[in-house]
PDB file of C-alpha atoms and ligand atoms in Angstrom:
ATOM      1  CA  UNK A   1      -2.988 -45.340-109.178  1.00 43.00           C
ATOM      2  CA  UNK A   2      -3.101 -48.995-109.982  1.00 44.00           C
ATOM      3  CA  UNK A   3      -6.714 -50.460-110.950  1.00 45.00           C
ATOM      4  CA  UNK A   4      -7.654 -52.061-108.178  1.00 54.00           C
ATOM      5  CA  UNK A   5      -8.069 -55.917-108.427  1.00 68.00           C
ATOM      6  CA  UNK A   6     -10.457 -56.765-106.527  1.00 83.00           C
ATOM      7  CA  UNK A   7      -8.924 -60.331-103.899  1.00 95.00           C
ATOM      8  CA  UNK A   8     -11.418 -63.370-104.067  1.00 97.00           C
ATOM      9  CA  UNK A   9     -13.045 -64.893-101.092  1.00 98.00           C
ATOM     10  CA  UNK A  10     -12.262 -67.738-100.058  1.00 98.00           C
ATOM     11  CA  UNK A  11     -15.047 -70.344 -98.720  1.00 98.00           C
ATOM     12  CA  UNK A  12     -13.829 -73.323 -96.519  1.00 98.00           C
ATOM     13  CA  UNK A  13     -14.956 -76.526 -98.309  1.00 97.00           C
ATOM     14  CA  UNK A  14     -13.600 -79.186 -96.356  1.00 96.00           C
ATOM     15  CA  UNK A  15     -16.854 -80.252 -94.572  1.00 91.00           C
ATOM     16  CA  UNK A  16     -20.282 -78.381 -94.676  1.00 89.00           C
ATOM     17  CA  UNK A  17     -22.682 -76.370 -97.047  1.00 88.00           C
ATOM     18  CA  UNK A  18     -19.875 -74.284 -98.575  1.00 95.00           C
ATOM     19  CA  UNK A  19     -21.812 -74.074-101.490  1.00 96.00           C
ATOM     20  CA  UNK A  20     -25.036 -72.138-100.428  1.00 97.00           C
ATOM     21  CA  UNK A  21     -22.160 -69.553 -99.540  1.00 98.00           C
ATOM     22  CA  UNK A  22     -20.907 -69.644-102.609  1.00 98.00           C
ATOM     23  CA  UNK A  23     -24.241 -68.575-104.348  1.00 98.00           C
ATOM     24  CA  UNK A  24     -24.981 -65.866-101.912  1.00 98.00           C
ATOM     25  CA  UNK A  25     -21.673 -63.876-103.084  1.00 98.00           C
ATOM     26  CA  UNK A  26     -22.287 -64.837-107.144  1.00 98.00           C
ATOM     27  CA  UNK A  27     -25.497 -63.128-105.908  1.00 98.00           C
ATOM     28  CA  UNK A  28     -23.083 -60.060-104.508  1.00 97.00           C
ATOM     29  CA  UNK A  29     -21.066 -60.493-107.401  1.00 97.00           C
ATOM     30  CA  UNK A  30     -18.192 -60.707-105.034  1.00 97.00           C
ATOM     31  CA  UNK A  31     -15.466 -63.214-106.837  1.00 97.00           C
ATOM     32  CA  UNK A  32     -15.127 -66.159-104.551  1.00 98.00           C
ATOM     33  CA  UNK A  33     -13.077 -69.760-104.628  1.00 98.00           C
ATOM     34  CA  UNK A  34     -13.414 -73.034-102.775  1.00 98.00           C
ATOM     35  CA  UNK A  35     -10.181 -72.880-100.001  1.00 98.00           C
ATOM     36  CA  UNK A  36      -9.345 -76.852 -99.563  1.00 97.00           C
ATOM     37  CA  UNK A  37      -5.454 -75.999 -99.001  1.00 97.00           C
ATOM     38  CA  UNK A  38      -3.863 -73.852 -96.524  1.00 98.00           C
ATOM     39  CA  UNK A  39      -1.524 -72.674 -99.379  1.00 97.00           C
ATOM     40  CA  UNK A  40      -4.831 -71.655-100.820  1.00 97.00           C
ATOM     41  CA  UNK A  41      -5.292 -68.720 -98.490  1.00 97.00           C
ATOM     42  CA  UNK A  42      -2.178 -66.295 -99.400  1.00 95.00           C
ATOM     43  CA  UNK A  43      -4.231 -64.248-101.949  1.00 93.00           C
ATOM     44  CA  UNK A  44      -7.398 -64.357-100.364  1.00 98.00           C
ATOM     45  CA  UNK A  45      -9.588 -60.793 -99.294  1.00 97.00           C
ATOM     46  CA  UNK A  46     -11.743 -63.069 -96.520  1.00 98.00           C
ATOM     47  CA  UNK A  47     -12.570 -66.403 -95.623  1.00 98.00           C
ATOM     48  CA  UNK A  48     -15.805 -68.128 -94.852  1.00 98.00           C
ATOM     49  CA  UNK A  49     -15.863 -70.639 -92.173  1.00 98.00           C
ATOM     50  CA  UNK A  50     -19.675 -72.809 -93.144  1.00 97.00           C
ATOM     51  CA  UNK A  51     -21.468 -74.506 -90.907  1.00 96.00           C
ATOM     52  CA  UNK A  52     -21.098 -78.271 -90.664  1.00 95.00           C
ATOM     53  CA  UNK A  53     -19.975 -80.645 -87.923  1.00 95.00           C
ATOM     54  CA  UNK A  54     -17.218 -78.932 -85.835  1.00 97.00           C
ATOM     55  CA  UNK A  55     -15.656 -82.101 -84.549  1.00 97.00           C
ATOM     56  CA  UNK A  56     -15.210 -83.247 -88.016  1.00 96.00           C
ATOM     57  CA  UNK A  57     -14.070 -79.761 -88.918  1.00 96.00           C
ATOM     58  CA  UNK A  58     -11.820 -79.691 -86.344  1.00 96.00           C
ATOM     59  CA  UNK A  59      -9.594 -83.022 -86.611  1.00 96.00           C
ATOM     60  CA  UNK A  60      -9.261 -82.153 -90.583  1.00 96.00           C
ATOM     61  CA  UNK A  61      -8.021 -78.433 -89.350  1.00 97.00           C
ATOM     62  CA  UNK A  62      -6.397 -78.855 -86.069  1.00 94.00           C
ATOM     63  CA  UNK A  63      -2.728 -80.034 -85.708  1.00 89.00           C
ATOM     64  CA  UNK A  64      -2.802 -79.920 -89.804  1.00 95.00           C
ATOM     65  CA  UNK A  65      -1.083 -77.162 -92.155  1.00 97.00           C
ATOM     66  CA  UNK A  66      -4.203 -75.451 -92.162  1.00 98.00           C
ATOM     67  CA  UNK A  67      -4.693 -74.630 -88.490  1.00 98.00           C
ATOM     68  CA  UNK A  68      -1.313 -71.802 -88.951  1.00 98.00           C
ATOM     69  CA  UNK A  69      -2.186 -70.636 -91.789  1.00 98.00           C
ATOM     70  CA  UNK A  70      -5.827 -69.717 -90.658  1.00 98.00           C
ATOM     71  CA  UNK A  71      -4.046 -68.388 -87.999  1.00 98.00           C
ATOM     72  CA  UNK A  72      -1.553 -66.272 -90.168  1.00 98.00           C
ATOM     73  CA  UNK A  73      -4.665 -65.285 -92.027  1.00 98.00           C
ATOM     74  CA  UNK A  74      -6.450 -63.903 -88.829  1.00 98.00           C
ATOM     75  CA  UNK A  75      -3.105 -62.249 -87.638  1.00 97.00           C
ATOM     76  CA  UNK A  76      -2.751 -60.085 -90.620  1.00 97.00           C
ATOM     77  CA  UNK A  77      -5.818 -58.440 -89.985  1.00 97.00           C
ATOM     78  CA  UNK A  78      -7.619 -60.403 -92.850  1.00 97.00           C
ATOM     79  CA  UNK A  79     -11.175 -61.168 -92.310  1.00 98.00           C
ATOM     80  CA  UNK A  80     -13.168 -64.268 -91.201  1.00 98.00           C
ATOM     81  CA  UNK A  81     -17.049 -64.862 -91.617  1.00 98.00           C
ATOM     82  CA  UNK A  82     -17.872 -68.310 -89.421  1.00 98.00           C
ATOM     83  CA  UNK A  83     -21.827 -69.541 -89.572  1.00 98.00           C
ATOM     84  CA  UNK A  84     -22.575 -72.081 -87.292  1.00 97.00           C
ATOM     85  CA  UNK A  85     -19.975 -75.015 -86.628  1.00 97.00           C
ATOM     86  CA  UNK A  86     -17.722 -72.305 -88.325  1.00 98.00           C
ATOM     87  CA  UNK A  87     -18.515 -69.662 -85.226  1.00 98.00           C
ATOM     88  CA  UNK A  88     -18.047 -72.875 -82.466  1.00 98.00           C
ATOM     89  CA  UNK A  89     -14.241 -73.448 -84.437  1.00 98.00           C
ATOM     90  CA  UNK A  90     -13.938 -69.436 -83.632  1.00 98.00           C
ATOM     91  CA  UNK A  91     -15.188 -68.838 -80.836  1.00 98.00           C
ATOM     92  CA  UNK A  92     -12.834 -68.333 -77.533  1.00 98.00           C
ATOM     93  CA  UNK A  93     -14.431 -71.384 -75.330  1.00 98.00           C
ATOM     94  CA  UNK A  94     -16.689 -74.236 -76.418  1.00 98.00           C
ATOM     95  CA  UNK A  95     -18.936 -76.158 -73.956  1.00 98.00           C
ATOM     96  CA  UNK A  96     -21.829 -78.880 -74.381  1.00 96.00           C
ATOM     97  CA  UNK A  97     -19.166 -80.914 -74.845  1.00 95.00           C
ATOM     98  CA  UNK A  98     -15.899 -78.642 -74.632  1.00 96.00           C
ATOM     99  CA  UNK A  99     -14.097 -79.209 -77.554  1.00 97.00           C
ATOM    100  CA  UNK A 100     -11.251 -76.710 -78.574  1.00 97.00           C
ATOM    101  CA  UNK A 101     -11.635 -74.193 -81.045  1.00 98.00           C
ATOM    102  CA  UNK A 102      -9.062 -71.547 -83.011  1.00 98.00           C
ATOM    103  CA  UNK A 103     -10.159 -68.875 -80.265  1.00 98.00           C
ATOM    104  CA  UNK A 104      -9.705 -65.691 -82.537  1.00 98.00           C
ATOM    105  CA  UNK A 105     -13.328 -64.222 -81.715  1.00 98.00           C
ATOM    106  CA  UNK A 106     -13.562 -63.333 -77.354  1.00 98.00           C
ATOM    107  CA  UNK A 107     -16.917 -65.189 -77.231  1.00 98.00           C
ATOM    108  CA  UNK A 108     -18.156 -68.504 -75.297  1.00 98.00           C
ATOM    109  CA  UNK A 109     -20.703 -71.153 -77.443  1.00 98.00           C
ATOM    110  CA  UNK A 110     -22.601 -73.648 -76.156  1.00 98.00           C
ATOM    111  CA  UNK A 111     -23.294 -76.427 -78.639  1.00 97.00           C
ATOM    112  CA  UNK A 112     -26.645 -77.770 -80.288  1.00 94.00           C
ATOM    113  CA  UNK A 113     -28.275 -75.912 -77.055  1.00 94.00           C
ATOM    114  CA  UNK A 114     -31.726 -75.883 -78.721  1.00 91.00           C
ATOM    115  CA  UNK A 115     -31.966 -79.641 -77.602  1.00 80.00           C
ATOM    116  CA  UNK A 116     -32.943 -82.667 -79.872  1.00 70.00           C
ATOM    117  CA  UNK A 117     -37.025 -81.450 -79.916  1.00 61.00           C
ATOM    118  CA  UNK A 118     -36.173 -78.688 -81.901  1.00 68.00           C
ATOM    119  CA  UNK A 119     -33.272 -79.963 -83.935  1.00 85.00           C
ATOM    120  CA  UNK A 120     -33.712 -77.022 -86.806  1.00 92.00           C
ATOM    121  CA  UNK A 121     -36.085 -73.907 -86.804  1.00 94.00           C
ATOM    122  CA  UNK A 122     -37.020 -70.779 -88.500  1.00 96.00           C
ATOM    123  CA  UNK A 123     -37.432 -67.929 -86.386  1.00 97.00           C
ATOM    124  CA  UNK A 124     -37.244 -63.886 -87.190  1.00 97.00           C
ATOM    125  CA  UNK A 125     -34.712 -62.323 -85.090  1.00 97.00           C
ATOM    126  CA  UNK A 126     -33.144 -58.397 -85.237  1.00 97.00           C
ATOM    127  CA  UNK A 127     -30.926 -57.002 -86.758  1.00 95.00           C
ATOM    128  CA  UNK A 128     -29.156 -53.770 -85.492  1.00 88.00           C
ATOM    129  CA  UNK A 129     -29.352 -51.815 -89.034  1.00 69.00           C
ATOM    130  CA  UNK A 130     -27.098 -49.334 -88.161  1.00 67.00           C
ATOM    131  CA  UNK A 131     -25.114 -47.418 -85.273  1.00 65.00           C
ATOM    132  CA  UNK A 132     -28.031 -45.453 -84.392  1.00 71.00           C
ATOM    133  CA  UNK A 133     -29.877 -47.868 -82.857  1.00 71.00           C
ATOM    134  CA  UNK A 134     -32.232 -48.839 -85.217  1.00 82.00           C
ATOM    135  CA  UNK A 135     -33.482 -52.374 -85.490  1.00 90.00           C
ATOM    136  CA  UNK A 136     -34.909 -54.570 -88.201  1.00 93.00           C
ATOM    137  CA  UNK A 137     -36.376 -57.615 -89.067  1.00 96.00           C
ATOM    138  CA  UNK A 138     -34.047 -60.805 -90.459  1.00 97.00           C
ATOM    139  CA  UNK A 139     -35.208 -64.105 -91.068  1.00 97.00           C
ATOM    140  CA  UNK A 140     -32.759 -66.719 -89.447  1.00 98.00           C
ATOM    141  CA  UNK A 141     -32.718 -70.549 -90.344  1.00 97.00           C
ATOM    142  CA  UNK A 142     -30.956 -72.378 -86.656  1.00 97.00           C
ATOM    143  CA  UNK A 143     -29.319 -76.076 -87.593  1.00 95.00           C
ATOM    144  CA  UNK A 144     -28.087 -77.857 -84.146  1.00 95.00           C
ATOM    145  CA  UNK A 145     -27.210 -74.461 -83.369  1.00 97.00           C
ATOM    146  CA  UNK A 146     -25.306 -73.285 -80.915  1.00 97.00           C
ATOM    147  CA  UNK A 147     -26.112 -70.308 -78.192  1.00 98.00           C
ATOM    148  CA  UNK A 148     -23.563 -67.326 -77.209  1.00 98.00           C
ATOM    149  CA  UNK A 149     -23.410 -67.628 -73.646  1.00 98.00           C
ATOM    150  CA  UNK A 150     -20.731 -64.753 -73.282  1.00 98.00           C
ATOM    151  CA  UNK A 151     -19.604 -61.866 -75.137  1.00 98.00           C
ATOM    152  CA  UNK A 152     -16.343 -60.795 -74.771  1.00 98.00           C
ATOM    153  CA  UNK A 153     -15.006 -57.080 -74.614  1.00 97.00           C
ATOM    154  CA  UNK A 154     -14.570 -55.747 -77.582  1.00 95.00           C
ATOM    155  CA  UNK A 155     -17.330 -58.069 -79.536  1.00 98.00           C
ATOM    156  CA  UNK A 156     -20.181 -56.454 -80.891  1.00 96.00           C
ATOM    157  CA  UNK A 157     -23.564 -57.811 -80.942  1.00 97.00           C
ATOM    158  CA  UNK A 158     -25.322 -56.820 -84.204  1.00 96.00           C
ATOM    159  CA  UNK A 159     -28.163 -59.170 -84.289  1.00 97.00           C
ATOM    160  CA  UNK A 160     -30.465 -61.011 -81.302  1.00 97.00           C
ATOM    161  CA  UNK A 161     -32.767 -63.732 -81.275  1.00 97.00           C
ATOM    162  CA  UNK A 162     -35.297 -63.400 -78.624  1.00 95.00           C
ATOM    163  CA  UNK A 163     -32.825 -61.027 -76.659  1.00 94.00           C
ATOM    164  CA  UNK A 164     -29.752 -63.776 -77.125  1.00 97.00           C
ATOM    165  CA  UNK A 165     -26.910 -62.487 -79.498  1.00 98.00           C
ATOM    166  CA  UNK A 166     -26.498 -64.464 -82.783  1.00 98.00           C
ATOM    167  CA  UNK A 167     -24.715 -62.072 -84.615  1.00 98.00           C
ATOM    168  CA  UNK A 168     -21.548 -61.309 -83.347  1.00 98.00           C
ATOM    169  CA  UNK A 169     -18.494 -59.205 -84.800  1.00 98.00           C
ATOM    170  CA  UNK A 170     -15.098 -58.257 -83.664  1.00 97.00           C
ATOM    171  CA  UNK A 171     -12.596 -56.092 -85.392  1.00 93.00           C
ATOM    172  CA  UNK A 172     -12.310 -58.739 -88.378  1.00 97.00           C
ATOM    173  CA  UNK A 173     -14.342 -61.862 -87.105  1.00 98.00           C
ATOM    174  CA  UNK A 174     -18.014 -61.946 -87.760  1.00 98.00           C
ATOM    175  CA  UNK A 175     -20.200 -64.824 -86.595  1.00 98.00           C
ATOM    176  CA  UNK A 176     -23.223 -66.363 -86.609  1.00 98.00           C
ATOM    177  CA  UNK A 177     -25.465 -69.027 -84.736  1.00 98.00           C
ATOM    178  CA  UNK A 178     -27.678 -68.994 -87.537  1.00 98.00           C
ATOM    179  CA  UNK A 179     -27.588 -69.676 -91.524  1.00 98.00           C
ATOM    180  CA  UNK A 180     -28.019 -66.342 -93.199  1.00 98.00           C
ATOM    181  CA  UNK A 181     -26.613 -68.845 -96.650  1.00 98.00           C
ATOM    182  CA  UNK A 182     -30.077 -70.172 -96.335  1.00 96.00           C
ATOM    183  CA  UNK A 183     -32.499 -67.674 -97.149  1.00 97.00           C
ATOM    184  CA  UNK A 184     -32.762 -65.113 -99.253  1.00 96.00           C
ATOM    185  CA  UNK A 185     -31.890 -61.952 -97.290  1.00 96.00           C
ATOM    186  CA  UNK A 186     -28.149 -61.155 -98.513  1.00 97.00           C
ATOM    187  CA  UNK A 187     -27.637 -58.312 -95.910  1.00 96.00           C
ATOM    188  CA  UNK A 188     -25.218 -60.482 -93.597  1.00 97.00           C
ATOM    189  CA  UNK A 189     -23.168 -61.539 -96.558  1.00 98.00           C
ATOM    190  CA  UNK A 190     -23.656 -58.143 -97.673  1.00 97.00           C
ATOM    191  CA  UNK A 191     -21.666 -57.074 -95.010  1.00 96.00           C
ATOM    192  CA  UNK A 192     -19.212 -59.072 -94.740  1.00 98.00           C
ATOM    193  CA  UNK A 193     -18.242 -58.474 -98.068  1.00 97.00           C
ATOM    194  CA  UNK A 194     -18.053 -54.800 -97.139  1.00 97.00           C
ATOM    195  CA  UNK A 195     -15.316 -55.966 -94.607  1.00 97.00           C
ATOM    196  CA  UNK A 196     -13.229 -57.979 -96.981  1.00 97.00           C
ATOM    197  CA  UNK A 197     -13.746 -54.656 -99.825  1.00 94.00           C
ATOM    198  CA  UNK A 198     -12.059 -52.305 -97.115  1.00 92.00           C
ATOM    199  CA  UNK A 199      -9.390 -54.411 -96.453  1.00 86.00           C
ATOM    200  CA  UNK A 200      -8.476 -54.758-100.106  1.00 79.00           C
ATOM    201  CA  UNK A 201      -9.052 -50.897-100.296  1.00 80.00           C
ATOM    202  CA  UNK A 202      -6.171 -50.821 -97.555  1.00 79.00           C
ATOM    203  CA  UNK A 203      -3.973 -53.113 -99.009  1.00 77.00           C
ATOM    204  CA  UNK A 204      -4.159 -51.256-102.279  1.00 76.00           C
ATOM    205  CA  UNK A 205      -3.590 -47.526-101.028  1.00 78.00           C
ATOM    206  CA  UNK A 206      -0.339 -49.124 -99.028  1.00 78.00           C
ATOM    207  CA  UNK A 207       1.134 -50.269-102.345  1.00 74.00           C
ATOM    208  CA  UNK A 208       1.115 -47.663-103.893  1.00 70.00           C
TER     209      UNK A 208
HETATM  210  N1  LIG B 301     -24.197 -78.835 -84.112  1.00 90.56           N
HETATM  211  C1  LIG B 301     -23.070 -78.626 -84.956  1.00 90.56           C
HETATM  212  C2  LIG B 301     -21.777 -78.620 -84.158  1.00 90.56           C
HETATM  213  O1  LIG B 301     -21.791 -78.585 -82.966  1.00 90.56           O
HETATM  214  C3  LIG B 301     -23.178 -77.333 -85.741  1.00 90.56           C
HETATM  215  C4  LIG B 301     -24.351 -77.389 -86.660  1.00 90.56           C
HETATM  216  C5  LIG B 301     -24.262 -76.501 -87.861  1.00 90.56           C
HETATM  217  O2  LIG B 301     -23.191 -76.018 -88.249  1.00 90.56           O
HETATM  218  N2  LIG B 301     -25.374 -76.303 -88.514  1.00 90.56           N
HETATM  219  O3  LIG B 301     -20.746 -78.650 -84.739  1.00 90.56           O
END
């Protein structure tokens, strides 16, 4: 058997805080590079999609190279971690004002639905810690953040905020309303690095 080499992960840094991603997986020591070219996402093991402004996000993406090749990337089964703005350029349908989006994760976002009063906040939400049920704490850090008004079949809700799901996965899109970049709990990075690992664990055992 070959030694595995392990794929980098690829952070979007077109617009955003890319870089608070960045330290969370030198904290994971999970090998990661700053994607500014579509080209840039052939040997990639996952992509994170930061928070930001959307609509700027969205005229540098859509109708550009990048916007097939991020959809190439989601079709081969490769995985995609959006946080914020990322999870609105995700998410199925958009509202507050509709804007479109990629649609690769069946889930509806309403955006900066907090209102203007409460711009940014801290809150502790929880987290589903495993598939038993269990719960626990997470700190969460809300920017202009948008709410999940529906959650499509086949999306899992793995954490809530007051009852509301901000934490949402399908088979190889995870999102978030919140910033888990900005504080120091590395579980949701933790776990989507876990994604991106098993999908480089697949790719390896079918060339062999
Ligand atoms: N309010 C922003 C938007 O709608 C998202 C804010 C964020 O990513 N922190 O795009």
């Amino acid at each position: 058997m070959n030694a595995l080499r392990e794929r980098k992960i690829g952070v979007l840094a077109l617009q955003g805080d890319f870089a608070a991603h960045g330290r969370m997986l030198d904290r994971l020591h999970a090998a990661w590079v700053e994607v500014r070219k579509p080209e840039q996402l052939a040997d990639l093991a996952g992509l994170i999609m930061p928070g930001g402004e959307s609509t700027t996000l969205l005229k540098l993406i859509a109708s550009t190279p990048m916007e097939p090749a991020l959809r190439a990337f989601h079709a081969a089964g490769r995985p995609i971690f959006g946080t914020c703005a990322g999870l609105i350029l995700l998410a199925r349908d958009v509202t507050h004002p509709a804007q479109p989006s990629l649609g690769l994760i069946d889930v509806a976002v309403e955006r900066n639905a907090y209102g203007r009063q409460v711009d940014s906040f801290e809150a502790q939400g929880t987290l589903a810690a495993d598939n038993s049920g269990a719960e626990r704490p997470l700190e969460m850090v809300f920017i202009r953040a948008p709410r999940i008004t529906r959650v499509g079949p086949g999306v899992r809700v793995l954490a809530r905020h007051r009852d509301e799901p901000v934490l949402v996965q399908s088979a190889s899109v995870l999102g978030a309303t919140f910033h888990p970049e900005m504080t120091a709990d590395l579980t949701v990075h933790e776990a989507f690095v876990a994604m991106c690992r098993a999908g480089d664990e697949a790719a390896a055992s079918a060339a062999e």
